Each structure stands twice: as structure tokens, then as C-alpha cells.
Amino acid sequence: MRRVPNTLYYRQIITLFILIMVDELGFWILLPVLAPLVASTSNSLLGAHTSQTMRHLLFGILMATTPFCAIISAPLLGFISDQLGRKKVLTICLAGTLCGFVLYTFSFWYMSLSLLFIARMIVGLTTASQGIVQAAMTDLSEGKQKAVNISMIACAMTLPLVIGPLLGGYLSDASLLSWFNRSTPFIFITLLSFINLLMLLVVFKETLPNKTSQVAFKNYFPALANVFRQPTVKHLLMCFLLMEFGWSLYFQSIPLLLAQKWHFISSQLGLFSSYIGACMALALIFLTPLAIRWLSLKKVVLINLLLVSAALSIGFIVPIEAFLWITAIPIAIGVGLSYTGLITLLSDNVTPNAQGLLMGLTDALLYLAFACTGFLAGILTIFSTSLP
């Protein structure tokens, strides 16, 4: 680890925490606003005569655009950050998402579906900030402190899940303030993204000690292949993918179960999602330091994956609404600590000059899991709401 003064070290950690939290907030704050604008027959992006089937199809494609683009770009941008440095590539990522949010605003001002698709593509292609921030954390960390710092980044990714949908709903509610409308959340997140970019440029210092002035793109695919040649890394990546598949399938299908079986309305579903996010954030903050103090990272991951499996099994065997609220706690704790442990184990098994590529790859696997399970949840619930 590069030796840095304590004040600079903590400033770097806090800056990275804020950067990723604001960046993730952009996704969650827009989620409750996008669906009504596509689905509504009045003041809609699609026009009053568009069939319901076509609306659902276009909405699905629209939602899949960003993760699909991120799957392609995240490892590549991580690879570039291993050579040019974290700050330069983070600047590109935040500038790209800022442009995407500006286009979001214009797409709803002019009711342009094509502009909205372009915005979703730009945000997806430049949304690799999560992986690069994690790579920057590994640059700054050593030993067990790395797991604590990674858990802080995971917490920064989780908190927007708690506050983002609520904030997006309130900012678009004209009954609260007369000048609130459907464009207000987009304007708000655009301003936040601009401040985020300024903070990166002014406050954040480069964390990669041996950066270069140009990128050897010809080495990208050999470097990617080299990651998968390492048995430990390959197996850990498979564990990470399976964990993310399980978590995202649960998170994306549980609203359907709650809505169909216990008739939850939108506000109740939002509360349940926020409840899960709050449980995970608290676990990441308070339980991660305790867990790694007494256990190895491998044991932390194994115990927490077993915890998640047991909680899901109880929720399936005992289909009572109260149990879903109770089992959500160990599920959130288990996923949060397993994520931290797996990311740290992966980081420990590659060289410092491959951290960006590796973290970009985990980003891509995360987006792949959410993209696939979003579709899979809809298919499985045709047969049974408990099947996912």
C-alpha cells in the first residue's frame, strides 16, 4: 500500500464513499419515475395508442439497456484505470453519467423515447465507477482493513436503495410543491452529479502509484484471459456470480410475491425494499469489522452464505408474511458480508496492476445477474410466486 498521511487517507476514503453514493443515487432516484412515464397513456413517451404489450416490451428493453452496456464497458474501463490511473477514468465515468442525466431531462421535456434510449446507453457505458472506486480502495488498503473499506463502499452502494426511490417519488409529487413535476428528479440528480464531478476533480488524489500515459489496448483480452487462468480467482468469480444471481432473484421477485399473495401496494413494497437496504447498510457498518476480527474471510463468506440459505428456506417452508420481514434481516446481513468477503478475497488473489480489471469484471457479473434474473423472475412467477 502507498504510504499516505492519515488526514489524506481518511479524506480519500470519505471522498470515495460520497462519490459512489451519489452515483448510485442516480439509478435509484429515477426508478419510480421511469415506469409511470412509459406505462401511462396520458403524457406518455409512447403515445396514447401504443398497446399495453408494446409498452411492457419497450420498458423491458429500456431497463435492460443500461446493464447490458455496463456488462461490456465495466471490465474495459477497469483495465484502462490500471494504466491511466483511477482519477482519469473516474472523471470519464462521472462526466458520462452527467451527460446521460442531462439527456434524461431533455428526453422528458420533449417526450423523446430515442433520447431516453441514448441516455440509458451513455449511463450504462460509463457506469463503471463502482468497480473503479473499489479498485481505488484496494490501492489504499492492506490486510484486514481492506475488507472494512470495501464494506464502506458496499454500504455507499446500499444507502441509495433506502432513500433513492422515496426521494424520486417525493421530488415528482406536485402536491408537495407546485413546481415539482416529472422532470424535477432528473434536474436534481443532474445537479448532484455535477457537484460529484467537481468534488472528484478538486478533492480526490490519484491512488495508483505506477500509472502510465497511454493504454495498451492490445493487452486487454490477454489480461482478461489471464484472470480466468487462475483457479482460485476463477472459482471465487463463480461464487460471486452465483451469490449475485441468488440475491438479485430474491430482490426482484419478492415484490411480486408480496403484491400477489399479501396484496402489498406500491408504498408498502417501497418500504420493504428500503427495510432490506437499511438492514444491509447497518450490517456492513457494524458487523463487518467484528466478523473479520474473529474469523478468516473464507469463513465469513461460508457462514453468511449458509445464513442466507437457511433464511430463504425458512421463508419458503413457512409462507407467513411476518416471516418474510424477519428472514429479510439475515438475508440482508448475509448478502452484505458475503459480498465484502468475496470482493476482498478476489482482490487479495490478483496483482496490484490488475485490480481495476478485476473489479470491473465483478461489476459486469453483478449487472449480468440482475439483467438475467429480472427476466427469470417474471417467467418463474407464471408457475408460482414462490418458485424464484
CSV table of C-alpha atoms in Angstrom, one decimal:
chain,number,residue,atom,x,y,z
A,1,MET,CA,0.0,0.0,0.0
A,2,ARG,CA,1.2,3.5,-0.7
A,3,ARG,CA,2.1,5.4,2.4
A,4,VAL,CA,-0.2,8.4,2.9
A,5,PRO,CA,-0.7,10.8,5.8
A,6,ASN,CA,-3.7,9.9,8.0
A,7,THR,CA,-5.6,13.0,7.1
A,8,LEU,CA,-5.2,12.4,3.3
A,9,TYR,CA,-6.1,8.7,3.8
A,10,TYR,CA,-9.3,9.4,5.5
A,11,ARG,CA,-10.1,12.2,3.1
A,12,GLN,CA,-9.7,9.8,0.2
A,13,ILE,CA,-11.9,7.2,1.9
A,14,ILE,CA,-14.7,9.7,2.6
A,15,THR,CA,-14.5,11.2,-0.9
A,16,LEU,CA,-14.8,7.7,-2.5
A,17,PHE,CA,-17.8,6.9,-0.2
A,18,ILE,CA,-19.6,10.1,-1.2
A,19,LEU,CA,-18.7,9.7,-4.9
A,20,ILE,CA,-20.2,6.2,-5.2
A,21,MET,CA,-23.2,7.0,-3.0
A,22,VAL,CA,-24.2,10.0,-5.2
A,23,ASP,CA,-23.5,8.0,-8.4
A,24,GLU,CA,-25.7,5.1,-7.2
A,25,LEU,CA,-28.4,7.5,-6.1
A,26,GLY,CA,-28.9,8.5,-9.7
A,27,PHE,CA,-30.1,5.0,-10.5
A,28,TRP,CA,-32.5,4.5,-7.6
A,29,ILE,CA,-34.0,8.0,-7.6
A,30,LEU,CA,-35.1,7.6,-11.2
A,31,LEU,CA,-36.6,4.1,-10.9
A,32,PRO,CA,-40.0,5.2,-9.6
A,33,VAL,CA,-40.3,7.9,-12.2
A,34,LEU,CA,-39.4,6.0,-15.3
A,35,ALA,CA,-42.2,3.3,-15.1
A,36,PRO,CA,-45.2,5.7,-15.0
A,37,LEU,CA,-43.8,7.8,-17.9
A,38,VAL,CA,-43.6,4.7,-20.1
A,39,ALA,CA,-46.8,3.0,-18.8
A,40,SER,CA,-49.1,6.0,-18.6
A,41,THR,CA,-51.4,6.6,-21.6
A,42,SER,CA,-51.6,10.3,-20.9
A,43,ASN,CA,-48.5,12.5,-21.2
A,44,SER,CA,-46.6,9.3,-22.1
A,45,LEU,CA,-43.4,8.9,-24.1
A,46,LEU,CA,-45.1,6.3,-26.2
A,47,GLY,CA,-48.4,8.0,-27.1
A,48,ALA,CA,-52.0,7.1,-26.2
A,49,HIS,CA,-52.4,4.5,-28.9
A,50,THR,CA,-49.5,2.2,-28.0
A,51,SER,CA,-50.7,-1.2,-26.9
A,52,GLN,CA,-50.0,-2.4,-23.3
A,53,THR,CA,-47.9,-5.3,-24.6
A,54,MET,CA,-45.7,-2.9,-26.6
A,55,ARG,CA,-45.4,-0.7,-23.5
A,56,HIS,CA,-44.2,-3.6,-21.4
A,57,LEU,CA,-41.8,-4.7,-24.1
A,58,LEU,CA,-40.3,-1.3,-24.6
A,59,PHE,CA,-40.0,-0.8,-20.9
A,60,GLY,CA,-38.2,-4.1,-20.5
A,61,ILE,CA,-35.7,-3.2,-23.3
A,62,LEU,CA,-35.3,0.3,-21.8
A,63,MET,CA,-34.4,-1.2,-18.4
A,64,ALA,CA,-32.1,-3.8,-19.9
A,65,THR,CA,-30.1,-1.2,-22.0
A,66,THR,CA,-28.1,0.2,-19.1
A,67,PRO,CA,-27.0,-3.1,-17.5
A,68,PHE,CA,-26.2,-4.6,-21.0
A,69,CYS,CA,-23.9,-1.7,-21.8
A,70,ALA,CA,-22.3,-1.9,-18.4
A,71,ILE,CA,-21.5,-5.6,-18.9
A,72,ILE,CA,-19.5,-4.6,-21.9
A,73,SER,CA,-17.8,-1.5,-20.6
A,74,ALA,CA,-17.1,-2.2,-16.9
A,75,PRO,CA,-14.1,-4.6,-17.4
A,76,LEU,CA,-12.6,-2.4,-20.2
A,77,LEU,CA,-12.8,0.8,-18.1
A,78,GLY,CA,-11.3,-1.1,-15.1
A,79,PHE,CA,-8.5,-2.3,-17.3
A,80,ILE,CA,-7.9,1.3,-18.5
A,81,SER,CA,-7.8,2.5,-14.9
A,82,ASP,CA,-5.0,0.1,-14.2
A,83,GLN,CA,-2.9,2.0,-16.7
A,84,LEU,CA,-4.0,5.6,-16.8
A,85,GLY,CA,-5.0,5.8,-13.1
A,86,ARG,CA,-8.2,5.8,-11.2
A,87,LYS,CA,-8.9,9.5,-11.2
A,88,LYS,CA,-8.8,9.9,-15.0
A,89,VAL,CA,-11.2,7.1,-15.7
A,90,LEU,CA,-13.5,8.1,-12.8
A,91,THR,CA,-13.6,11.5,-14.4
A,92,ILE,CA,-14.7,10.0,-17.7
A,93,CYS,CA,-17.3,7.8,-15.9
A,94,LEU,CA,-18.8,10.7,-13.9
A,95,ALA,CA,-18.8,13.1,-16.9
A,96,GLY,CA,-20.5,10.4,-18.9
A,97,THR,CA,-23.3,9.8,-16.3
A,98,LEU,CA,-23.7,13.6,-16.0
A,99,CYS,CA,-24.3,13.8,-19.8
A,100,GLY,CA,-26.7,10.9,-19.5
A,101,PHE,CA,-28.7,12.6,-16.8
A,102,VAL,CA,-28.9,15.8,-18.9
A,103,LEU,CA,-30.3,13.8,-21.7
A,104,TYR,CA,-32.8,12.2,-19.4
A,105,THR,CA,-34.1,15.7,-18.6
A,106,PHE,CA,-34.4,16.7,-22.2
A,107,SER,CA,-36.0,13.4,-23.2
A,108,PHE,CA,-38.9,14.1,-20.8
A,109,TRP,CA,-39.1,17.8,-21.6
A,110,TYR,CA,-39.5,16.9,-25.3
A,111,MET,CA,-41.1,13.4,-24.7
A,112,SER,CA,-38.5,11.7,-26.8
A,113,LEU,CA,-38.1,8.0,-26.5
A,114,SER,CA,-35.0,8.0,-28.7
A,115,LEU,CA,-33.2,10.5,-26.4
A,116,LEU,CA,-34.1,8.4,-23.4
A,117,PHE,CA,-32.6,5.3,-25.0
A,118,ILE,CA,-29.4,7.2,-25.8
A,119,ALA,CA,-29.3,8.5,-22.2
A,120,ARG,CA,-29.6,4.9,-20.9
A,121,MET,CA,-26.8,3.7,-23.2
A,122,ILE,CA,-24.5,6.5,-22.2
A,123,VAL,CA,-25.1,5.9,-18.5
A,124,GLY,CA,-24.6,2.2,-19.0
A,125,LEU,CA,-21.3,2.6,-20.9
A,126,THR,CA,-19.9,5.0,-18.2
A,127,THR,CA,-21.3,3.3,-15.1
A,128,ALA,CA,-18.1,1.6,-14.2
A,129,SER,CA,-17.4,3.9,-11.3
A,130,GLN,CA,-18.4,1.3,-8.8
A,131,GLY,CA,-15.6,-1.1,-9.8
A,132,ILE,CA,-13.0,1.7,-10.1
A,133,VAL,CA,-13.9,3.1,-6.7
A,134,GLN,CA,-13.4,-0.4,-5.3
A,135,ALA,CA,-10.1,-0.7,-7.1
A,136,ALA,CA,-9.1,2.7,-5.6
A,137,MET,CA,-10.0,1.3,-2.2
A,138,THR,CA,-7.7,-1.6,-2.7
A,139,ASP,CA,-4.9,0.8,-3.7
A,140,LEU,CA,-5.3,2.5,-0.3
A,141,SER,CA,-5.8,-0.6,1.9
A,142,GLU,CA,-3.9,-3.5,3.2
A,143,GLY,CA,-4.6,-6.5,5.4
A,144,LYS,CA,-8.0,-6.8,7.1
A,145,GLN,CA,-8.5,-3.1,6.7
A,146,LYS,CA,-9.2,-3.7,3.0
A,147,ALA,CA,-12.4,-5.7,3.9
A,148,VAL,CA,-13.6,-2.8,6.2
A,149,ASN,CA,-13.0,-0.3,3.4
A,150,ILE,CA,-14.7,-2.5,0.8
A,151,SER,CA,-17.7,-2.8,3.2
A,152,MET,CA,-17.9,1.0,3.3
A,153,ILE,CA,-18.2,1.2,-0.4
A,154,ALA,CA,-20.8,-1.6,-0.4
A,155,CYS,CA,-22.7,0.5,2.2
A,156,ALA,CA,-22.4,3.6,0.0
A,157,MET,CA,-24.0,1.4,-2.8
A,158,THR,CA,-26.8,0.3,-0.4
A,159,LEU,CA,-27.9,3.5,1.2
A,160,PRO,CA,-29.3,4.9,-2.1
A,161,LEU,CA,-31.5,1.8,-2.2
A,162,VAL,CA,-33.0,3.1,1.0
A,163,ILE,CA,-33.5,6.8,0.2
A,164,GLY,CA,-33.4,6.9,-3.6
A,165,PRO,CA,-36.9,5.6,-4.5
A,166,LEU,CA,-38.5,7.7,-1.8
A,167,LEU,CA,-36.7,10.8,-2.9
A,168,GLY,CA,-37.6,10.2,-6.5
A,169,GLY,CA,-41.3,9.8,-5.6
A,170,TYR,CA,-41.4,12.9,-3.5
A,171,LEU,CA,-39.5,15.1,-6.0
A,172,SER,CA,-42.0,14.3,-8.7
A,173,ASP,CA,-45.1,14.9,-6.5
A,174,ALA,CA,-46.7,18.3,-7.4
A,175,SER,CA,-49.0,18.1,-4.3
A,176,LEU,CA,-45.9,18.7,-2.1
A,177,LEU,CA,-44.6,21.8,-4.0
A,178,SER,CA,-46.3,23.3,-7.0
A,179,TRP,CA,-43.1,23.4,-9.1
A,180,PHE,CA,-42.4,19.7,-8.6
A,181,ASN,CA,-43.0,17.6,-11.7
A,182,ARG,CA,-41.7,14.6,-13.5
A,183,SER,CA,-38.6,16.4,-14.6
A,184,THR,CA,-37.6,17.5,-11.1
A,185,PRO,CA,-35.8,14.3,-10.0
A,186,PHE,CA,-33.8,14.4,-13.2
A,187,ILE,CA,-32.8,18.0,-12.6
A,188,PHE,CA,-31.9,17.2,-9.0
A,189,ILE,CA,-29.7,14.2,-9.9
A,190,THR,CA,-28.0,16.2,-12.7
A,191,LEU,CA,-27.0,18.9,-10.2
A,192,LEU,CA,-25.8,16.3,-7.7
A,193,SER,CA,-23.7,14.6,-10.5
A,194,PHE,CA,-22.2,17.9,-11.4
A,195,ILE,CA,-21.2,18.6,-7.8
A,196,ASN,CA,-19.9,15.0,-7.6
A,197,LEU,CA,-17.7,15.6,-10.6
A,198,LEU,CA,-16.3,18.8,-9.2
A,199,MET,CA,-15.5,17.1,-5.9
A,200,LEU,CA,-13.6,14.4,-7.8
A,201,LEU,CA,-11.5,16.9,-9.7
A,202,VAL,CA,-10.8,19.1,-6.6
A,203,VAL,CA,-10.6,16.8,-3.6
A,204,PHE,CA,-9.6,13.3,-4.8
A,205,LYS,CA,-5.9,12.4,-5.3
A,206,GLU,CA,-4.7,9.6,-7.6
A,207,THR,CA,-4.3,6.3,-5.7
A,208,LEU,CA,-2.5,4.3,-8.4
A,209,PRO,CA,1.3,4.7,-7.8
A,210,ASN,CA,2.6,3.3,-11.2
A,211,LYS,CA,0.2,4.8,-13.8
A,212,THR,CA,1.2,5.3,-17.4
A,213,SER,CA,0.4,7.9,-20.0
A,214,GLN,CA,-1.2,5.6,-22.6
A,215,VAL,CA,-3.3,2.5,-22.8
A,216,ALA,CA,-2.1,-0.8,-24.4
A,217,PHE,CA,-5.5,-1.9,-25.7
A,218,LYS,CA,-3.9,-5.0,-27.3
A,219,ASN,CA,-3.3,-6.4,-23.8
A,220,TYR,CA,-6.9,-6.2,-22.8
A,221,PHE,CA,-8.1,-9.7,-23.9
A,222,PRO,CA,-4.8,-11.4,-22.8
A,223,ALA,CA,-5.2,-9.7,-19.4
A,224,LEU,CA,-8.8,-10.9,-19.2
A,225,ALA,CA,-7.9,-14.4,-20.1
A,226,ASN,CA,-5.1,-14.4,-17.5
A,227,VAL,CA,-7.7,-13.6,-14.8
A,228,PHE,CA,-9.6,-16.7,-15.7
A,229,ARG,CA,-6.5,-18.9,-15.8
A,230,GLN,CA,-6.0,-18.5,-12.1
A,231,PRO,CA,-8.0,-21.3,-10.5
A,232,THR,CA,-8.7,-19.5,-7.2
A,233,VAL,CA,-9.9,-16.4,-8.9
A,234,LYS,CA,-12.0,-18.3,-11.4
A,235,HIS,CA,-13.7,-20.2,-8.5
A,236,LEU,CA,-14.3,-17.1,-6.5
A,237,LEU,CA,-15.8,-15.3,-9.5
A,238,MET,CA,-18.2,-18.2,-9.9
A,239,CYS,CA,-19.1,-18.0,-6.3
A,240,PHE,CA,-19.7,-14.3,-6.7
A,241,LEU,CA,-21.9,-14.7,-9.8
A,242,LEU,CA,-24.0,-17.4,-8.1
A,243,MET,CA,-24.4,-15.3,-5.0
A,244,GLU,CA,-25.5,-12.3,-7.0
A,245,PHE,CA,-27.9,-14.5,-9.0
A,246,GLY,CA,-29.5,-15.6,-5.8
A,247,TRP,CA,-29.6,-12.2,-4.2
A,248,SER,CA,-31.0,-10.4,-7.3
A,249,LEU,CA,-33.6,-13.1,-8.0
A,250,TYR,CA,-34.8,-12.8,-4.4
A,251,PHE,CA,-34.8,-8.9,-4.5
A,252,GLN,CA,-36.5,-8.7,-7.9
A,253,SER,CA,-39.1,-11.4,-7.2
A,254,ILE,CA,-40.1,-10.7,-3.6
A,255,PRO,CA,-42.2,-7.7,-4.6
A,256,LEU,CA,-44.3,-9.9,-6.9
A,257,LEU,CA,-44.8,-12.4,-4.1
A,258,LEU,CA,-45.8,-9.7,-1.6
A,259,ALA,CA,-48.1,-8.0,-4.1
A,260,GLN,CA,-49.9,-11.1,-5.3
A,261,LYS,CA,-50.1,-13.1,-2.1
A,262,TRP,CA,-50.5,-10.4,0.5
A,263,HIS,CA,-51.8,-7.5,-1.7
A,264,PHE,CA,-49.0,-5.1,-0.9
A,265,ILE,CA,-49.4,-1.7,-2.6
A,266,SER,CA,-46.6,0.4,-4.1
A,267,SER,CA,-45.8,2.3,-0.9
A,268,GLN,CA,-45.6,-1.0,1.1
A,269,LEU,CA,-43.3,-2.5,-1.5
A,270,GLY,CA,-41.1,0.6,-1.4
A,271,LEU,CA,-41.0,0.3,2.4
A,272,PHE,CA,-40.0,-3.4,2.3
A,273,SER,CA,-37.1,-2.6,-0.2
A,274,SER,CA,-35.9,0.3,2.0
A,275,TYR,CA,-36.1,-2.0,5.0
A,276,ILE,CA,-33.8,-4.6,3.3
A,277,GLY,CA,-31.4,-1.8,2.3
A,278,ALA,CA,-31.3,-0.4,5.8
A,279,CYS,CA,-30.6,-3.9,7.3
A,280,MET,CA,-27.8,-4.4,4.9
A,281,ALA,CA,-26.2,-1.0,5.4
A,282,LEU,CA,-26.2,-1.4,9.2
A,283,ALA,CA,-24.7,-4.9,8.9
A,284,LEU,CA,-21.9,-3.5,6.6
A,285,ILE,CA,-21.1,-0.7,9.0
A,286,PHE,CA,-21.2,-2.6,12.3
A,287,LEU,CA,-20.9,-6.3,11.7
A,288,THR,CA,-18.1,-6.4,9.1
A,289,PRO,CA,-15.3,-5.1,11.5
A,290,LEU,CA,-16.4,-7.6,14.1
A,291,ALA,CA,-16.6,-10.6,11.7
A,292,ILE,CA,-13.2,-10.1,10.2
A,293,ARG,CA,-11.6,-9.5,13.6
A,294,TRP,CA,-12.6,-13.0,14.8
A,295,LEU,CA,-12.8,-15.0,11.5
A,296,SER,CA,-11.0,-15.5,8.3
A,297,LEU,CA,-12.5,-14.0,5.2
A,298,LYS,CA,-13.3,-17.5,3.8
A,299,LYS,CA,-15.2,-18.4,7.0
A,300,VAL,CA,-17.1,-15.1,6.9
A,301,VAL,CA,-18.3,-15.9,3.4
A,302,LEU,CA,-19.2,-19.5,4.1
A,303,ILE,CA,-21.1,-18.7,7.3
A,304,ASN,CA,-23.1,-15.9,5.7
A,305,LEU,CA,-24.0,-17.9,2.6
A,306,LEU,CA,-25.3,-20.6,4.9
A,307,LEU,CA,-27.2,-17.9,6.8
A,308,VAL,CA,-28.8,-16.7,3.6
A,309,SER,CA,-29.7,-20.2,2.5
A,310,ALA,CA,-31.3,-21.0,5.9
A,311,ALA,CA,-33.3,-17.8,5.9
A,312,LEU,CA,-34.6,-18.4,2.4
A,313,SER,CA,-35.5,-22.0,3.3
A,314,ILE,CA,-37.5,-20.9,6.3
A,315,GLY,CA,-39.3,-18.2,4.3
A,316,PHE,CA,-40.3,-20.9,1.7
A,317,ILE,CA,-41.3,-23.6,4.3
A,318,VAL,CA,-43.2,-21.1,6.5
A,319,PRO,CA,-45.1,-18.9,4.0
A,320,ILE,CA,-46.3,-16.3,6.5
A,321,GLU,CA,-46.0,-12.6,5.9
A,322,ALA,CA,-44.3,-11.9,9.3
A,323,PHE,CA,-41.6,-14.5,8.5
A,324,LEU,CA,-40.7,-12.6,5.3
A,325,TRP,CA,-40.0,-9.5,7.3
A,326,ILE,CA,-38.0,-11.5,9.9
A,327,THR,CA,-36.0,-13.5,7.3
A,328,ALA,CA,-35.2,-10.4,5.3
A,329,ILE,CA,-32.8,-9.4,8.2
A,330,PRO,CA,-30.4,-12.5,7.9
A,331,ILE,CA,-30.7,-12.4,4.1
A,332,ALA,CA,-29.6,-8.7,4.0
A,333,ILE,CA,-26.8,-9.3,6.6
A,334,GLY,CA,-25.6,-12.5,4.8
A,335,VAL,CA,-25.5,-10.9,1.4
A,336,GLY,CA,-23.7,-7.8,2.6
A,337,LEU,CA,-21.0,-9.6,4.4
A,338,SER,CA,-20.6,-12.3,1.7
A,339,TYR,CA,-20.2,-9.6,-0.9
A,340,THR,CA,-17.5,-7.8,1.2
A,341,GLY,CA,-15.7,-11.1,1.8
A,342,LEU,CA,-15.7,-12.3,-1.8
A,343,ILE,CA,-14.6,-8.9,-3.2
A,344,THR,CA,-11.7,-8.8,-0.7
A,345,LEU,CA,-10.7,-12.4,-1.4
A,346,LEU,CA,-10.7,-11.7,-5.1
A,347,SER,CA,-8.6,-8.6,-4.6
A,348,ASP,CA,-6.0,-10.5,-2.5
A,349,ASN,CA,-5.5,-13.0,-5.3
A,350,VAL,CA,-4.5,-10.7,-8.1
A,351,THR,CA,-1.6,-8.3,-8.5
A,352,PRO,CA,-2.0,-4.5,-7.8
A,353,ASN,CA,-1.8,-3.7,-11.6
A,354,ALA,CA,-4.9,-5.9,-12.2
A,355,GLN,CA,-7.3,-4.6,-9.5
A,356,GLY,CA,-9.2,-2.3,-11.9
A,357,LEU,CA,-9.8,-5.1,-14.4
A,358,LEU,CA,-10.9,-7.5,-11.7
A,359,MET,CA,-13.3,-5.0,-10.1
A,360,GLY,CA,-14.7,-4.1,-13.5
A,361,LEU,CA,-15.3,-7.8,-14.1
A,362,THR,CA,-17.2,-8.2,-10.8
A,363,ASP,CA,-19.2,-5.2,-11.8
A,364,ALA,CA,-20.1,-6.9,-15.1
A,365,LEU,CA,-21.1,-10.1,-13.3
A,366,LEU,CA,-23.3,-8.1,-11.0
A,367,TYR,CA,-25.1,-6.4,-13.9
A,368,LEU,CA,-25.4,-9.7,-15.7
A,369,ALA,CA,-27.0,-11.3,-12.7
A,370,PHE,CA,-29.6,-8.5,-12.3
A,371,ALA,CA,-30.3,-8.4,-16.0
A,372,CYS,CA,-30.9,-12.2,-16.3
A,373,THR,CA,-32.9,-12.6,-13.0
A,374,GLY,CA,-35.2,-9.7,-13.8
A,375,PHE,CA,-36.4,-11.7,-16.8
A,376,LEU,CA,-36.2,-15.0,-15.0
A,377,ALA,CA,-38.3,-13.8,-12.1
A,378,GLY,CA,-41.1,-12.9,-14.4
A,379,ILE,CA,-41.0,-16.3,-16.1
A,380,LEU,CA,-40.9,-18.3,-12.9
A,381,THR,CA,-43.7,-16.5,-11.2
A,382,ILE,CA,-46.0,-17.6,-14.0
A,383,PHE,CA,-45.9,-21.0,-12.4
A,384,SER,CA,-45.7,-20.0,-8.8
A,385,THR,CA,-44.9,-16.8,-6.9
A,386,SER,CA,-42.7,-18.9,-4.5
A,387,LEU,CA,-40.7,-20.6,-7.3
A,388,PRO,CA,-38.0,-17.9,-7.7
